[in-house]
Amino acid sequence: MNITIVGAGSIGLLYAVYCAEAGMKVTLITRTKKQADLINKSGVEFIRQDDHLLVDHIDAYEITTVAEHFTDLVIFAVKSYQLPDVLPLIKEKIKSSSWLFLQNGLAHVEMLEGINQVEIGLAVIEHGAKKEGATSVQHTGKGTTRWAYYKKQDEMSVLGSFFESFKNKQFPNEYAEEWLPMLHLKLLVNGVINPLTTIFQVKNGELLKNPYIREIMNPLIEELTEVLSVPRDKGIKKVLEVCTFTQNNTSSMLTDRLSGRRMEIEAILGYAVRLAKQNRRSTPYLTYTYMAVKGIENETGRREV
Ligand SMILES: NC(=O)C1=CN([C@@H]2O[C@H](COP(=O)(O)OP(=O)(O)OC[C@H]3O[C@@H](n4cnc5c(N)ncnc54)[C@H](OP(=O)(O)O)[C@@H]3O)[C@@H](O)[C@H]2O)C=CC1
Ligand SMILES: CC(C)(CO)C(=O)C(=O)O
């Protein structure tokens, strides 16, 4: 199977390595020529616990110079706010009937209107991954990829065969019948873990270890489960489970904060705040947490004491 992955960050590199390990032919599309050249020259280093592997059969191209080609599946592994830049270019150059989106939050779903691929999949990733450099990725927390069809073709499904190929227990996946409850459950997880790790600048596992932060998590989980119509007990269990599996991970939002990049706050808590407003729900903790991250995003300089 030929797979093209757009975005060679933490998740794009993680997927590239597992797809190559499963015997697929992988093409990575990068933003810069420099990263593509480095991957073509040195391969991708993969760190999983004490294992260091070198995967040297991944082809990489910079997005604006990639040649037209056919591929079985395109996987979008850029941030949701980067999708408007990549979608037109990929549509023009890469011929594929199947697309898969891996973004957190729900902003990307609003961009799928009018896309005429015959098959579109949505996935949520409960793994922790960390890009260590242009050609290196660490699998920091083993979880599961859950996936669902947003649009399904009647006959043979490329997405079905793709996920079927991962016999690898280190990289499991599970099919979900409905995409909205699946994305809402993941939004709950990201709506708690990502903002709180960002505000307190801690790894995911610290949220459970620090009793004061743990206390703050409770009302936020309560409000988010209500707004997103996630059953309360299921929601609490999932947040605690992902925090535990990815305890050594720095959340993608905190990673962005630490490297001065834009955060995915609008796709995650921004969506929940707007939904609460539409349904006239009072959500003081949710609004406070959203505003706190927006405040960090809008800091104009280093704090002086
Ligand atoms: N990291 C994690 O543990 C998890 C992340 N996710 C989700 O997965 C998605 C990807 O996250 P993550 O991998 O962490 O993000 P990263 O920021 O690490 O990766 C995004 C990648 O997209 C590249 N990119 C940006 N613009 C373009 C462009 N125009 N053309 C080609 N490539 C481009 C960036 O390149 P450059 O660096 O050169 O700018 C970067 O390599 C997000 O929606 C995130 O929420 C989900 C679960 C876990
Ligand atoms: C699964 C989790 C919480 C891993 O950190 C994540 O989705 C993220 O960091 O964005």
Tab-separated table of C-alpha atoms and ligand atoms in Angstrom:
chain	number	residue	atom	x	y	z
A	1	MET	CA	0.000	0.000	0.000
A	2	ASN	CA	1.275	3.531	-0.854
A	3	ILE	CA	0.783	6.107	1.874
A	4	THR	CA	1.462	9.838	1.683
A	5	ILE	CA	1.731	11.647	5.016
A	6	VAL	CA	1.437	15.438	5.031
A	7	GLY	CA	3.343	17.020	7.947
A	8	ALA	CA	6.518	15.549	9.427
A	9	GLY	CA	6.025	16.623	13.043
A	10	SER	CA	5.546	14.377	16.090
A	11	ILE	CA	2.504	12.514	14.793
A	12	GLY	CA	3.475	12.506	11.092
A	13	LEU	CA	6.878	10.969	11.898
A	14	LEU	CA	5.331	8.473	14.339
A	15	TYR	CA	2.833	7.328	11.701
A	16	ALA	CA	5.530	7.236	9.001
A	17	VAL	CA	7.641	4.870	11.072
A	18	TYR	CA	4.788	2.513	12.011
A	19	CYS	CA	3.479	2.469	8.406
A	20	ALA	CA	6.980	1.642	7.103
A	21	GLU	CA	7.334	-1.052	9.796
A	22	ALA	CA	4.021	-2.545	8.581
A	23	GLY	CA	5.477	-2.857	5.057
A	24	MET	CA	3.859	0.200	3.431
A	25	LYS	CA	5.636	2.495	0.986
A	26	VAL	CA	5.703	5.840	2.756
A	27	THR	CA	6.102	9.327	1.279
A	28	LEU	CA	6.414	12.217	3.723
A	29	ILE	CA	5.527	15.771	2.703
A	30	THR	CA	7.385	18.419	4.698
A	31	ARG	CA	7.098	22.198	4.932
A	32	THR	CA	10.788	22.824	4.365
A	33	LYS	CA	13.234	21.495	1.779
A	34	LYS	CA	15.821	21.239	4.550
A	35	GLN	CA	13.790	18.645	6.481
A	36	ALA	CA	13.008	16.647	3.317
A	37	ASP	CA	16.719	16.569	2.388
A	38	LEU	CA	17.704	15.435	5.877
A	39	ILE	CA	15.124	12.609	5.886
A	40	ASN	CA	16.208	11.445	2.420
A	41	LYS	CA	19.850	11.495	3.513
A	42	SER	CA	19.651	10.039	7.018
A	43	GLY	CA	16.276	8.267	7.318
A	44	VAL	CA	14.104	8.624	10.422
A	45	GLU	CA	15.366	7.650	13.855
A	46	PHE	CA	12.714	6.023	16.009
A	47	ILE	CA	12.989	5.829	19.782
A	48	ARG	CA	10.689	3.459	21.656
A	49	GLN	CA	11.631	2.885	25.301
A	50	ASP	CA	15.226	1.616	25.124
A	51	ASP	CA	15.031	0.742	21.410
A	52	HIS	CA	16.611	2.964	18.754
A	53	LEU	CA	15.712	2.008	15.188
A	54	LEU	CA	16.670	3.629	11.924
A	55	VAL	CA	14.007	3.612	9.200
A	56	ASP	CA	15.792	4.549	5.999
A	57	HIS	CA	13.258	3.770	3.295
A	58	ILE	CA	10.942	6.776	3.649
A	59	ASP	CA	10.917	9.285	0.770
A	60	ALA	CA	10.427	12.939	1.650
A	61	TYR	CA	9.445	15.961	-0.467
A	62	GLU	CA	8.914	19.601	0.310
A	63	ILE	CA	5.247	20.483	-0.241
A	64	THR	CA	5.565	23.137	-2.941
A	65	THR	CA	7.883	21.055	-5.126
A	66	VAL	CA	6.308	17.617	-4.707
A	67	ALA	CA	5.649	15.993	-8.088
A	68	GLU	CA	2.158	14.852	-9.056
A	69	HIS	CA	1.601	11.282	-7.955
A	70	PHE	CA	-0.995	8.641	-7.152
A	71	THR	CA	-1.240	7.199	-3.663
A	72	ASP	CA	-3.693	4.859	-1.933
A	73	LEU	CA	-4.179	7.062	1.104
A	74	VAL	CA	-3.256	10.604	2.169
A	75	ILE	CA	-2.873	11.136	5.909
A	76	PHE	CA	-3.041	14.734	7.137
A	77	ALA	CA	-0.775	15.165	10.181
A	78	VAL	CA	-0.514	18.963	10.299
A	79	LYS	CA	-2.214	21.108	12.955
A	80	SER	CA	-5.877	21.890	12.217
A	81	TYR	CA	-5.086	25.588	11.601
A	82	GLN	CA	-2.441	24.542	9.022
A	83	LEU	CA	-4.959	22.561	6.947
A	84	PRO	CA	-6.217	25.556	4.902
A	85	ASP	CA	-2.646	25.994	3.597
A	86	VAL	CA	-2.071	22.361	2.651
A	87	LEU	CA	-5.469	21.170	1.378
A	88	PRO	CA	-5.461	23.032	-2.002
A	89	LEU	CA	-1.875	21.983	-2.803
A	90	ILE	CA	-2.462	18.345	-1.934
A	91	LYS	CA	-5.744	18.268	-3.849
A	92	GLU	CA	-3.979	19.562	-6.929
A	93	LYS	CA	-0.905	17.317	-6.825
A	94	ILE	CA	-1.736	14.059	-5.102
A	95	LYS	CA	-4.327	11.796	-6.629
A	96	SER	CA	-6.012	9.629	-4.033
A	97	SER	CA	-9.568	8.546	-3.359
A	98	SER	CA	-9.027	8.217	0.400
A	99	TRP	CA	-8.050	10.823	2.979
A	100	LEU	CA	-7.505	10.435	6.719
A	101	PHE	CA	-7.434	13.288	9.271
A	102	LEU	CA	-5.700	12.917	12.664
A	103	GLN	CA	-6.254	16.363	14.218
A	104	ASN	CA	-7.329	17.038	17.788
A	105	GLY	CA	-10.477	19.085	18.342
A	106	LEU	CA	-13.254	19.628	15.801
A	107	ALA	CA	-12.152	22.590	13.674
A	108	HIS	CA	-10.998	20.325	10.819
A	109	VAL	CA	-14.430	18.760	10.407
A	110	GLU	CA	-15.824	22.143	9.337
A	111	MET	CA	-13.291	22.113	6.460
A	112	LEU	CA	-14.557	18.837	4.991
A	113	GLU	CA	-17.651	20.352	3.343
A	114	GLY	CA	-17.358	20.061	-0.424
A	115	ILE	CA	-14.372	17.689	-0.442
A	116	ASN	CA	-15.123	15.076	-3.059
A	117	GLN	CA	-12.814	12.225	-2.060
A	118	VAL	CA	-14.851	9.004	-2.110
A	119	GLU	CA	-13.622	8.012	1.327
A	120	ILE	CA	-12.790	10.241	4.303
A	121	GLY	CA	-11.708	8.950	7.694
A	122	LEU	CA	-11.327	10.713	11.029
A	123	ALA	CA	-9.027	9.379	13.709
A	124	VAL	CA	-8.144	10.286	17.270
A	125	ILE	CA	-4.728	9.421	18.600
A	126	GLU	CA	-4.240	8.516	22.223
A	127	HIS	CA	-0.495	7.983	21.789
A	128	GLY	CA	2.125	10.362	23.057
A	129	ALA	CA	4.757	11.301	20.482
A	130	LYS	CA	7.642	13.757	20.504
A	131	LYS	CA	9.633	14.989	17.552
A	132	GLU	CA	13.210	15.090	18.840
A	133	GLY	CA	14.669	16.727	15.742
A	134	ALA	CA	14.088	16.982	11.991
A	135	THR	CA	14.649	13.241	11.546
A	136	SER	CA	13.907	11.780	14.952
A	137	VAL	CA	10.748	10.856	16.855
A	138	GLN	CA	10.109	9.301	20.223
A	139	HIS	CA	7.049	7.206	21.065
A	140	THR	CA	6.526	8.635	24.538
A	141	GLY	CA	3.256	6.954	25.424
A	142	LYS	CA	1.557	3.928	23.969
A	143	GLY	CA	-2.183	4.292	23.460
A	144	THR	CA	-4.634	3.489	20.678
A	145	THR	CA	-5.766	5.128	17.455
A	146	ARG	CA	-9.549	5.182	17.167
A	147	TRP	CA	-11.009	5.785	13.748
A	148	ALA	CA	-14.361	6.208	12.043
A	149	TYR	CA	-15.690	6.954	8.580
A	150	TYR	CA	-16.820	10.502	7.888
A	151	LYS	CA	-17.633	9.429	4.333
A	152	LYS	CA	-17.601	5.825	3.188
A	153	GLN	CA	-17.374	4.193	-0.206
A	154	ASP	CA	-19.550	1.167	-0.766
A	155	GLU	CA	-16.963	-1.225	-2.121
A	156	MET	CA	-13.465	-2.108	-0.887
A	157	SER	CA	-12.348	0.343	1.754
A	158	VAL	CA	-8.755	1.575	1.624
A	159	LEU	CA	-9.086	2.833	5.188
A	160	GLY	CA	-10.314	-0.575	6.361
A	161	SER	CA	-7.299	-2.317	4.748
A	162	PHE	CA	-4.934	0.354	6.074
A	163	PHE	CA	-5.939	-0.143	9.704
A	164	GLU	CA	-6.119	-3.903	9.193
A	165	SER	CA	-2.385	-3.863	8.317
A	166	PHE	CA	-1.303	-2.964	11.848
A	167	LYS	CA	-1.019	-6.348	13.433
A	168	ASN	CA	1.627	-4.665	15.582
A	169	LYS	CA	0.455	-4.697	19.201
A	170	GLN	CA	2.648	-1.631	19.862
A	171	PHE	CA	0.398	0.381	17.560
A	172	PRO	CA	-3.179	-0.828	17.991
A	173	ASN	CA	-6.306	0.718	16.517
A	174	GLU	CA	-10.034	0.423	17.087
A	175	TYR	CA	-12.926	1.141	14.763
A	176	ALA	CA	-15.772	3.375	15.978
A	177	GLU	CA	-19.233	3.346	14.371
A	178	GLU	CA	-19.875	7.072	14.831
A	179	TRP	CA	-17.366	9.871	14.389
A	180	LEU	CA	-18.992	12.629	16.503
A	181	PRO	CA	-19.077	10.833	19.892
A	182	MET	CA	-15.523	9.608	19.176
A	183	LEU	CA	-14.263	13.172	18.529
A	184	HIS	CA	-16.201	14.556	21.515
A	185	LEU	CA	-14.641	12.015	23.868
A	186	LYS	CA	-11.147	12.921	22.591
A	187	LEU	CA	-12.003	16.618	22.813
A	188	LEU	CA	-12.862	16.087	26.476
A	189	VAL	CA	-9.433	14.484	27.018
A	190	ASN	CA	-7.593	17.267	25.178
A	191	GLY	CA	-9.816	19.933	26.750
A	192	VAL	CA	-8.562	18.897	30.187
A	193	ILE	CA	-5.000	17.637	29.625
A	194	ASN	CA	-3.722	20.123	27.045
A	195	PRO	CA	-4.777	23.433	28.695
A	196	LEU	CA	-3.873	22.371	32.253
A	197	THR	CA	-0.431	21.031	31.267
A	198	THR	CA	0.078	24.283	29.356
A	199	ILE	CA	-0.977	26.571	32.194
A	200	PHE	CA	1.079	24.703	34.828
A	201	GLN	CA	3.892	23.719	32.410
A	202	VAL	CA	3.944	20.061	33.502
A	203	LYS	CA	3.958	16.660	31.812
A	204	ASN	CA	0.639	14.838	31.470
A	205	GLY	CA	1.263	12.503	34.445
A	206	GLU	CA	1.769	15.421	36.856
A	207	LEU	CA	-1.935	16.299	36.560
A	208	LEU	CA	-2.700	13.158	38.563
A	209	LYS	CA	0.204	13.441	40.995
A	210	ASN	CA	-0.334	17.038	42.128
A	211	PRO	CA	-3.423	17.088	44.436
A	212	TYR	CA	-4.176	20.770	43.754
A	213	ILE	CA	-4.143	20.384	39.971
A	214	ARG	CA	-6.119	17.131	40.341
A	215	GLU	CA	-8.747	19.145	42.263
A	216	ILE	CA	-8.987	21.690	39.429
A	217	MET	CA	-9.519	18.896	36.897
A	218	ASN	CA	-12.810	17.755	38.484
A	219	PRO	CA	-15.136	20.711	37.740
A	220	LEU	CA	-13.592	21.105	34.278
A	221	ILE	CA	-14.337	17.447	33.488
A	222	GLU	CA	-17.883	17.882	34.889
A	223	GLU	CA	-18.630	20.875	32.647
A	224	LEU	CA	-17.056	19.383	29.543
A	225	THR	CA	-18.902	16.052	29.858
A	226	GLU	CA	-22.199	18.000	30.051
A	227	VAL	CA	-21.420	20.276	27.100
A	228	LEU	CA	-20.143	17.436	24.890
A	229	SER	CA	-22.839	14.932	25.974
A	230	VAL	CA	-20.231	12.415	27.089
A	231	PRO	CA	-21.467	10.031	29.840
A	232	ARG	CA	-19.832	11.327	33.037
A	233	ASP	CA	-18.213	8.091	34.269
A	234	LYS	CA	-16.937	7.203	30.801
A	235	GLY	CA	-15.450	10.699	30.473
A	236	ILE	CA	-13.671	10.638	33.847
A	237	LYS	CA	-12.291	7.145	33.137
A	238	LYS	CA	-10.955	8.175	29.729
A	239	VAL	CA	-9.212	11.358	30.957
A	240	LEU	CA	-7.491	9.438	33.776
A	241	GLU	CA	-6.559	6.574	31.443
A	242	VAL	CA	-4.932	8.855	28.826
A	243	CYS	CA	-3.128	10.848	31.545
A	244	THR	CA	-1.685	7.575	32.834
A	245	PHE	CA	-0.714	6.085	29.438
A	246	THR	CA	0.924	9.333	28.353
A	247	GLN	CA	2.303	10.344	31.762
A	248	ASN	CA	5.785	11.031	30.363
A	249	ASN	CA	4.461	13.062	27.434
A	250	THR	CA	4.573	16.812	27.049
A	251	SER	CA	1.156	17.602	25.551
A	252	SER	CA	1.088	18.977	22.014
A	253	MET	CA	-0.265	22.293	23.365
A	254	LEU	CA	2.522	22.692	25.915
A	255	THR	CA	5.075	21.709	23.241
A	256	ASP	CA	3.688	24.532	21.092
A	257	ARG	CA	3.780	26.972	23.984
A	258	LEU	CA	7.376	26.120	24.850
A	259	SER	CA	8.509	26.556	21.262
A	260	GLY	CA	6.554	29.794	20.765
A	261	ARG	CA	4.190	28.265	18.172
A	262	ARG	CA	0.476	28.836	17.837
A	263	MET	CA	-1.635	26.538	20.049
A	264	GLU	CA	-4.724	24.547	18.999
A	265	ILE	CA	-6.907	26.187	21.657
A	266	GLU	CA	-9.694	27.278	19.265
A	267	ALA	CA	-10.146	23.784	17.805
A	268	ILE	CA	-10.336	22.318	21.319
A	269	LEU	CA	-11.727	24.569	24.096
A	270	GLY	CA	-12.892	27.281	21.660
A	271	TYR	CA	-15.256	24.725	20.120
A	272	ALA	CA	-16.561	23.654	23.565
A	273	VAL	CA	-17.084	27.265	24.708
A	274	ARG	CA	-19.077	28.050	21.532
A	275	LEU	CA	-21.177	24.888	21.940
A	276	ALA	CA	-21.923	25.782	25.584
A	277	LYS	CA	-22.996	29.273	24.499
A	278	GLN	CA	-25.292	27.886	21.770
A	279	ASN	CA	-26.958	25.635	24.342
A	280	ARG	CA	-27.111	28.432	26.949
A	281	ARG	CA	-25.073	26.489	29.489
A	282	SER	CA	-23.178	28.234	32.256
A	283	THR	CA	-19.594	26.928	32.218
A	284	PRO	CA	-17.408	29.076	34.495
A	285	TYR	CA	-14.469	26.640	34.786
A	286	LEU	CA	-14.395	25.911	31.067
A	287	THR	CA	-14.521	29.612	30.198
A	288	TYR	CA	-11.839	30.430	32.767
A	289	THR	CA	-9.503	27.725	31.439
A	290	TYR	CA	-10.076	28.833	27.831
A	291	MET	CA	-9.378	32.482	28.758
A	292	ALA	CA	-6.231	31.486	30.680
A	293	VAL	CA	-4.746	29.800	27.595
A	294	LYS	CA	-5.860	32.710	25.368
A	295	GLY	CA	-4.132	35.012	27.879
A	296	ILE	CA	-0.907	33.023	27.544
A	297	GLU	CA	-1.255	33.118	23.752
A	298	ASN	CA	-1.620	36.874	23.838
A	299	GLU	CA	1.252	37.612	26.216
A	300	THR	CA	3.085	40.571	24.822
A	301	GLY	CA	6.429	39.967	26.463
A	302	ARG	CA	8.221	38.148	29.267
A	303	ARG	CA	6.788	38.732	32.664
A	304	GLU	CA	8.734	40.998	34.952
A	305	VAL	CA	8.717	40.571	38.714
B	1	LIG	N1	1.953	15.307	19.660
B	1	LIG	C1	1.053	14.515	20.204
B	1	LIG	O1	1.378	13.797	21.191
B	1	LIG	C2	-0.349	14.411	19.646
B	1	LIG	C3	-0.822	15.280	18.634
B	1	LIG	N2	-2.099	15.114	18.115
B	1	LIG	C4	-2.633	15.949	17.025
B	1	LIG	O2	-1.979	15.629	15.801
B	1	LIG	C5	-1.882	16.789	14.972
B	1	LIG	C6	-0.412	17.022	14.627
B	1	LIG	O3	0.250	17.323	15.856
B	1	LIG	P1	1.826	17.270	16.060
B	1	LIG	O4	2.415	16.222	15.199
B	1	LIG	O5	2.056	17.228	17.518
B	1	LIG	O6	2.203	18.711	15.476
B	1	LIG	P2	3.625	19.226	14.960
B	1	LIG	O7	3.575	20.698	15.069
B	1	LIG	O8	4.709	18.464	15.635
B	1	LIG	O9	3.588	18.791	13.437
B	1	LIG	C7	2.960	19.496	12.419
B	1	LIG	C8	3.853	19.364	11.219
B	1	LIG	O10	3.189	19.940	10.085
B	1	LIG	C9	4.178	20.634	9.360
B	1	LIG	N3	3.580	21.639	8.501
B	1	LIG	C10	3.048	22.837	8.824
B	1	LIG	N4	2.629	23.506	7.738
B	1	LIG	C11	2.926	22.712	6.682
B	1	LIG	C12	2.797	22.860	5.293
B	1	LIG	N5	2.259	23.957	4.733
B	1	LIG	N6	3.221	21.852	4.495
B	1	LIG	C13	3.775	20.726	5.019
B	1	LIG	N7	3.948	20.533	6.335
B	1	LIG	C14	3.530	21.522	7.159
B	1	LIG	C15	5.084	21.267	10.401
B	1	LIG	O11	6.319	21.622	9.799
B	1	LIG	P3	7.346	22.659	10.535
B	1	LIG	O12	7.728	22.015	11.832
B	1	LIG	O13	8.464	22.745	9.546
B	1	LIG	O14	6.595	23.937	10.714
B	1	LIG	C16	5.199	20.103	11.387
B	1	LIG	O15	6.242	19.241	11.035
B	1	LIG	C17	-2.469	17.959	15.779
B	1	LIG	O16	-3.788	18.223	15.383
B	1	LIG	C18	-2.406	17.451	17.221
B	1	LIG	O17	-3.419	18.017	17.981
B	1	LIG	C19	-2.896	14.099	18.571
B	1	LIG	C20	-2.473	13.250	19.546
B	1	LIG	C21	-1.183	13.324	20.176
B	2	LIG	C1	-3.022	12.158	23.815
B	2	LIG	C2	-2.411	13.516	24.167
B	2	LIG	C3	-3.065	14.076	25.400
B	2	LIG	C4	-0.983	13.189	24.434
B	2	LIG	O1	-0.277	14.200	25.060
B	2	LIG	C5	-2.647	14.483	23.019
B	2	LIG	O2	-3.562	14.286	22.251
B	2	LIG	C6	-1.886	15.755	22.825
B	2	LIG	O3	-0.854	15.974	23.451
B	2	LIG	O4	-2.363	16.561	22.007
